[in-house]
Amino acid sequence: MTRTVVGRGGLDPEASWLAAGLDHLAGIVDPDLPGWSRVGFSEQDVAGRAWVAAQMREAGLETHVDAVGTVIGVLPGSSPSAPAIVVGSHSDTVPGGGRFDGVVGVLGAIEVARALRRSGTRLTHELRVVDFANEEGNPQGVKLVGSRAIAGGLGPDLLGATDDTGTTLADLIAGAGHDPAAVASCRWRPGEVAAYLELHVEQGPVLEQQGASIGVVTRVCGISTFVLDVHGRRDHAGTMPMDRRSDAMCCAADAVLAVQRIAAAGADTVGTVGALTTTSPLTNTISEQARLTGEFRSPRLDVLRELQRQYAEAVAQADARHRTTSDLTWGHTDPPTVLDAALSDVVAGSAAAVGHDAVRLYSGATHDSVEMARLGPAAMVFVPSRDGRSHCPQEWTDLDDVEHGVRVLLQAVLDVDALPAGAGRPG
Ligand code: GLV
Ligand code: MN
Ligand code: MN
């Protein structure tokens, strides 16, 4: 029999805590950046996480911060030997981001703990509520920092990654008051996680287009990032004929459009260029050097590899056209992640139990669930994003939709907790 907690699915009757929490975090933002910017390891990120930790404590969770800044709150279960049900997301944002990406999952997870406390419900499993450090990444090019550390993947190579000024990721983390040298202490043991459940805004148009209130994610994109350094020849812009130039900027422009052309030719593939910079930004001098950064995403690893092959070929062709030479360096590839089918079925059942017919969908955005899936079964609940917009100030999800997602998350926690060990995979 399905267990529920009393009163509007057990949530705060006015959803007032969720609304106030969204407003509160929207007030802790960088005034020098557009939108709602709480960039990982910034002053605002540290302040936001301190507030999140205080909310966890108020919800009755034993709370601590790990060596890279992930905030973890624990509600012990009645069986000390049972592995934890983990719920959470991230409270950092991209620069110029929105109010909902990540935040909905962190507040939703805390509200689940609050609802359990209000109703006096004691889970068998420990409930672990997590605000993962710096999911969105940094100028060093490393995403999912906190969850990577927990899953054991934040090694010296990634901690030593540098930004344009030579600052390492370890420096960045230490600058926010954490202890990256102790990253090994962040690691969770195999078998510690019964299930990982993450509530998130969809960040795309599918749920809205289908008129659906809840999505359950099938798989999360793989990402392959690159840096392209184009070497041309510095010459006078007024005197060197067009057909004798080695113009690094023109090759880079071709390479930008090649990303678009190659990605658009695939069914589920996307490709994006981030920065395009040159060391000679003068109109009267031909560019001798240009750098662009970019990424491809796909639900399939073999497709990602094929995109890499096609892009390398397109760059070679652009070099031939522009008499340039280029170095194409692929960064760390995050492979696509298939979320746990049995756990996702449980979550879809939880959604049905609280009145939502869940749509199954793919996520073209990445999530901490990718790393958590290494430690145990992982599933995600999506709620609609207005006009499919995200990573922009216009990002919006109605409070009613947030609340639906939290009710599904709460029900999913109860349903997973009630599974006999081994059934439906968790336990
Ligand atoms: C994070 O939101 C990403 O998908 O890069
Ligand atoms: Mn996110
Ligand atoms: Mn994001």
mmCIF file of N, CA, C and O in Angstrom, residues 226 228 250-266 269-273 292 294-296 306-319 321-322 328 330:
data_model
loop_
_atom_site.group_PDB
_atom_site.id
_atom_site.type_symbol
_atom_site.label_atom_id
_atom_site.label_comp_id
_atom_site.label_asym_id
_atom_site.label_seq_id
_atom_site.Cartn_x
_atom_site.Cartn_y
_atom_site.Cartn_z
ATOM 1 N N PHE A 226 36.190 21.247 -26.221
ATOM 2 C CA PHE A 226 37.468 21.398 -26.937
ATOM 3 C C PHE A 226 37.980 22.824 -26.856
ATOM 4 O O PHE A 226 37.227 23.765 -26.564
ATOM 5 N N LEU A 228 40.341 25.172 -29.508
ATOM 6 C CA LEU A 228 40.986 25.214 -30.822
ATOM 7 C C LEU A 228 41.896 26.438 -30.883
ATOM 8 O O LEU A 228 41.435 27.573 -30.719
ATOM 9 N N CYS A 250 39.773 34.432 -39.618
ATOM 10 C CA CYS A 250 38.855 33.892 -40.627
ATOM 11 C C CYS A 250 38.736 32.374 -40.512
ATOM 12 O O CYS A 250 37.647 31.814 -40.658
ATOM 13 N N CYS A 251 39.845 31.707 -40.200
ATOM 14 C CA CYS A 251 39.780 30.255 -39.992
ATOM 15 C C CYS A 251 38.898 29.957 -38.776
ATOM 16 O O CYS A 251 38.062 29.049 -38.809
ATOM 17 N N ALA A 252 39.083 30.753 -37.715
ATOM 18 C CA ALA A 252 38.276 30.540 -36.504
ATOM 19 C C ALA A 252 36.793 30.746 -36.802
ATOM 20 O O ALA A 252 35.936 30.008 -36.307
ATOM 21 N N ALA A 253 36.486 31.739 -37.633
ATOM 22 C CA ALA A 253 35.081 31.995 -37.994
ATOM 23 C C ALA A 253 34.504 30.778 -38.717
ATOM 24 O O ALA A 253 33.374 30.355 -38.435
ATOM 25 N N ASP A 254 35.276 30.210 -39.642
ATOM 26 C CA ASP A 254 34.834 28.984 -40.316
ATOM 27 C C ASP A 254 34.625 27.859 -39.292
ATOM 28 O O ASP A 254 33.672 27.081 -39.385
ATOM 29 N N ALA A 255 35.553 27.786 -38.322
ATOM 30 C CA ALA A 255 35.493 26.707 -37.326
ATOM 31 C C ALA A 255 34.273 26.868 -36.402
ATOM 32 O O ALA A 255 33.702 25.884 -35.936
ATOM 33 N N VAL A 256 33.863 28.120 -36.169
ATOM 34 C CA VAL A 256 32.639 28.368 -35.380
ATOM 35 C C VAL A 256 31.438 27.798 -36.131
ATOM 36 O O VAL A 256 30.621 27.041 -35.577
ATOM 37 N N LEU A 257 31.340 28.132 -37.397
ATOM 38 C CA LEU A 257 30.162 27.698 -38.160
ATOM 39 C C LEU A 257 30.181 26.191 -38.422
ATOM 40 O O LEU A 257 29.122 25.580 -38.587
ATOM 41 N N ALA A 258 31.386 25.602 -38.418
ATOM 42 C CA ALA A 258 31.465 24.140 -38.577
ATOM 43 C C ALA A 258 30.830 23.436 -37.377
ATOM 44 O O ALA A 258 30.194 22.387 -37.517
ATOM 45 N N VAL A 259 30.986 24.011 -36.184
ATOM 46 C CA VAL A 259 30.335 23.433 -34.989
ATOM 47 C C VAL A 259 28.826 23.395 -35.216
ATOM 48 O O VAL A 259 28.158 22.367 -35.006
ATOM 49 N N GLN A 260 28.297 24.523 -35.680
ATOM 50 C CA GLN A 260 26.849 24.604 -35.902
ATOM 51 C C GLN A 260 26.406 23.608 -36.980
ATOM 52 O O GLN A 260 25.423 22.880 -36.804
ATOM 53 N N ARG A 261 27.147 23.562 -38.084
ATOM 54 C CA ARG A 261 26.760 22.718 -39.216
ATOM 55 C C ARG A 261 26.782 21.230 -38.817
ATOM 56 O O ARG A 261 25.831 20.499 -39.068
ATOM 57 N N ILE A 262 27.839 20.819 -38.150
ATOM 58 C CA ILE A 262 27.991 19.395 -37.793
ATOM 59 C C ILE A 262 26.941 18.990 -36.750
ATOM 60 O O ILE A 262 26.300 17.943 -36.867
ATOM 61 N N ALA A 263 26.742 19.832 -35.751
ATOM 62 C CA ALA A 263 25.768 19.491 -34.699
ATOM 63 C C ALA A 263 24.350 19.464 -35.264
ATOM 64 O O ALA A 263 23.557 18.576 -34.935
ATOM 65 N N ALA A 264 24.039 20.418 -36.147
ATOM 66 C CA ALA A 264 22.664 20.511 -36.674
ATOM 67 C C ALA A 264 22.333 19.333 -37.585
ATOM 68 O O ALA A 264 21.161 19.002 -37.773
ATOM 69 N N ALA A 265 23.355 18.677 -38.128
ATOM 70 C CA ALA A 265 23.105 17.552 -39.032
ATOM 71 C C ALA A 265 22.696 16.282 -38.278
ATOM 72 O O ALA A 265 22.138 15.357 -38.860
ATOM 73 N N GLY A 266 22.939 16.226 -36.961
ATOM 74 C CA GLY A 266 22.593 15.031 -36.180
ATOM 75 C C GLY A 266 21.186 15.156 -35.595
ATOM 76 O O GLY A 266 20.647 16.257 -35.491
ATOM 77 N N THR A 269 21.914 15.863 -31.554
ATOM 78 C CA THR A 269 23.206 16.451 -31.202
ATOM 79 C C THR A 269 23.118 17.975 -31.167
ATOM 80 O O THR A 269 22.353 18.583 -31.920
ATOM 81 N N VAL A 270 23.901 18.568 -30.292
ATOM 82 C CA VAL A 270 24.010 20.032 -30.239
ATOM 83 C C VAL A 270 25.489 20.389 -30.119
ATOM 84 O O VAL A 270 26.303 19.581 -29.645
ATOM 85 N N GLY A 271 25.825 21.579 -30.560
ATOM 86 C CA GLY A 271 27.205 22.047 -30.460
ATOM 87 C C GLY A 271 27.191 23.549 -30.268
ATOM 88 O O GLY A 271 26.356 24.248 -30.853
ATOM 89 N N THR A 272 28.107 24.026 -29.443
ATOM 90 C CA THR A 272 28.097 25.440 -29.059
ATOM 91 C C THR A 272 29.523 25.938 -28.918
ATOM 92 O O THR A 272 30.377 25.233 -28.377
ATOM 93 N N VAL A 273 29.758 27.161 -29.393
ATOM 94 C CA VAL A 273 31.049 27.800 -29.147
ATOM 95 C C VAL A 273 30.886 28.776 -27.992
ATOM 96 O O VAL A 273 29.887 29.512 -27.917
ATOM 97 N N LEU A 292 39.329 29.402 -29.916
ATOM 98 C CA LEU A 292 37.917 29.265 -29.578
ATOM 99 C C LEU A 292 37.705 28.059 -28.685
ATOM 100 O O LEU A 292 38.472 27.089 -28.739
ATOM 101 N N GLY A 294 34.686 25.343 -27.211
ATOM 102 C CA GLY A 294 33.354 24.868 -27.588
ATOM 103 C C GLY A 294 33.065 23.493 -27.025
ATOM 104 O O GLY A 294 33.888 22.905 -26.304
ATOM 105 N N GLU A 295 31.887 22.995 -27.367
ATOM 106 C CA GLU A 295 31.482 21.665 -26.890
ATOM 107 C C GLU A 295 30.472 21.057 -27.839
ATOM 108 O O GLU A 295 29.755 21.761 -28.555
ATOM 109 N N PHE A 296 30.431 19.739 -27.848
ATOM 110 C CA PHE A 296 29.360 18.972 -28.493
ATOM 111 C C PHE A 296 28.671 18.150 -27.410
ATOM 112 O O PHE A 296 29.311 17.724 -26.440
ATOM 113 N N GLU A 306 31.992 10.381 -33.165
ATOM 114 C CA GLU A 306 31.851 10.701 -34.589
ATOM 115 C C GLU A 306 31.840 12.229 -34.794
ATOM 116 O O GLU A 306 32.429 12.741 -35.755
ATOM 117 N N LEU A 307 31.215 12.947 -33.875
ATOM 118 C CA LEU A 307 31.221 14.420 -33.961
ATOM 119 C C LEU A 307 32.653 14.938 -33.844
ATOM 120 O O LEU A 307 33.066 15.857 -34.565
ATOM 121 N N GLN A 308 33.426 14.325 -32.958
ATOM 122 C CA GLN A 308 34.836 14.729 -32.800
ATOM 123 C C GLN A 308 35.596 14.505 -34.113
ATOM 124 O O GLN A 308 36.369 15.352 -34.537
ATOM 125 N N ARG A 309 35.344 13.345 -34.752
ATOM 126 C CA ARG A 309 36.041 13.026 -36.007
ATOM 127 C C ARG A 309 35.667 14.040 -37.092
ATOM 128 O O ARG A 309 36.524 14.603 -37.770
ATOM 129 N N GLN A 310 34.365 14.310 -37.203
ATOM 130 C CA GLN A 310 33.907 15.249 -38.237
ATOM 131 C C GLN A 310 34.458 16.652 -37.986
ATOM 132 O O GLN A 310 34.801 17.374 -38.916
ATOM 133 N N TYR A 311 34.539 17.017 -36.710
ATOM 134 C CA TYR A 311 35.013 18.371 -36.421
ATOM 135 C C TYR A 311 36.505 18.507 -36.748
ATOM 136 O O TYR A 311 36.931 19.512 -37.338
ATOM 137 N N ALA A 312 37.277 17.480 -36.404
ATOM 138 C CA ALA A 312 38.719 17.507 -36.718
ATOM 139 C C ALA A 312 38.906 17.644 -38.234
ATOM 140 O O ALA A 312 39.775 18.391 -38.706
ATOM 141 N N GLU A 313 38.073 16.949 -39.006
ATOM 142 C CA GLU A 313 38.153 17.023 -40.478
ATOM 143 C C GLU A 313 37.794 18.438 -40.964
ATOM 144 O O GLU A 313 38.478 19.003 -41.827
ATOM 145 N N ALA A 314 36.740 19.005 -40.366
ATOM 146 C CA ALA A 314 36.314 20.359 -40.776
ATOM 147 C C ALA A 314 37.393 21.389 -40.456
ATOM 148 O O ALA A 314 37.621 22.328 -41.232
ATOM 149 N N VAL A 315 38.077 21.217 -39.328
ATOM 150 C CA VAL A 315 39.148 22.150 -38.950
ATOM 151 C C VAL A 315 40.304 22.036 -39.942
ATOM 152 O O VAL A 315 40.867 23.047 -40.393
ATOM 153 N N ALA A 316 40.638 20.803 -40.337
ATOM 154 C CA ALA A 316 41.726 20.612 -41.312
ATOM 155 C C ALA A 316 41.370 21.292 -42.631
ATOM 156 O O ALA A 316 42.214 21.937 -43.271
ATOM 157 N N GLN A 317 40.093 21.185 -43.032
ATOM 158 C CA GLN A 317 39.661 21.828 -44.281
ATOM 159 C C GLN A 317 39.728 23.358 -44.161
ATOM 160 O O GLN A 317 40.142 24.058 -45.092
ATOM 161 N N ALA A 318 39.342 23.859 -42.991
ATOM 162 C CA ALA A 318 39.390 25.316 -42.782
ATOM 163 C C ALA A 318 40.838 25.804 -42.810
ATOM 164 O O ALA A 318 41.145 26.864 -43.377
ATOM 165 N N ASP A 319 41.741 25.021 -42.218
ATOM 166 C CA ASP A 319 43.168 25.366 -42.257
ATOM 167 C C ASP A 319 43.652 25.457 -43.712
ATOM 168 O O ASP A 319 44.378 26.392 -44.071
ATOM 169 N N ARG A 321 41.909 26.077 -46.367
ATOM 170 C CA ARG A 321 41.314 27.253 -47.024
ATOM 171 C C ARG A 321 42.025 28.548 -46.635
ATOM 172 O O ARG A 321 42.152 29.461 -47.429
ATOM 173 N N HIS A 322 42.464 28.621 -45.381
ATOM 174 C CA HIS A 322 42.989 29.898 -44.865
ATOM 175 C C HIS A 322 44.510 29.902 -44.698
ATOM 176 O O HIS A 322 45.056 30.849 -44.132
ATOM 177 N N LEU A 328 43.815 21.297 -32.238
ATOM 178 C CA LEU A 328 42.494 20.992 -31.664
ATOM 179 C C LEU A 328 42.710 20.080 -30.466
ATOM 180 O O LEU A 328 43.204 18.960 -30.614
ATOM 181 N N TRP A 330 40.930 18.156 -27.338
ATOM 182 C CA TRP A 330 39.678 17.729 -26.699
ATOM 183 C C TRP A 330 39.891 17.662 -25.202
ATOM 184 O O TRP A 330 40.900 17.127 -24.740
#
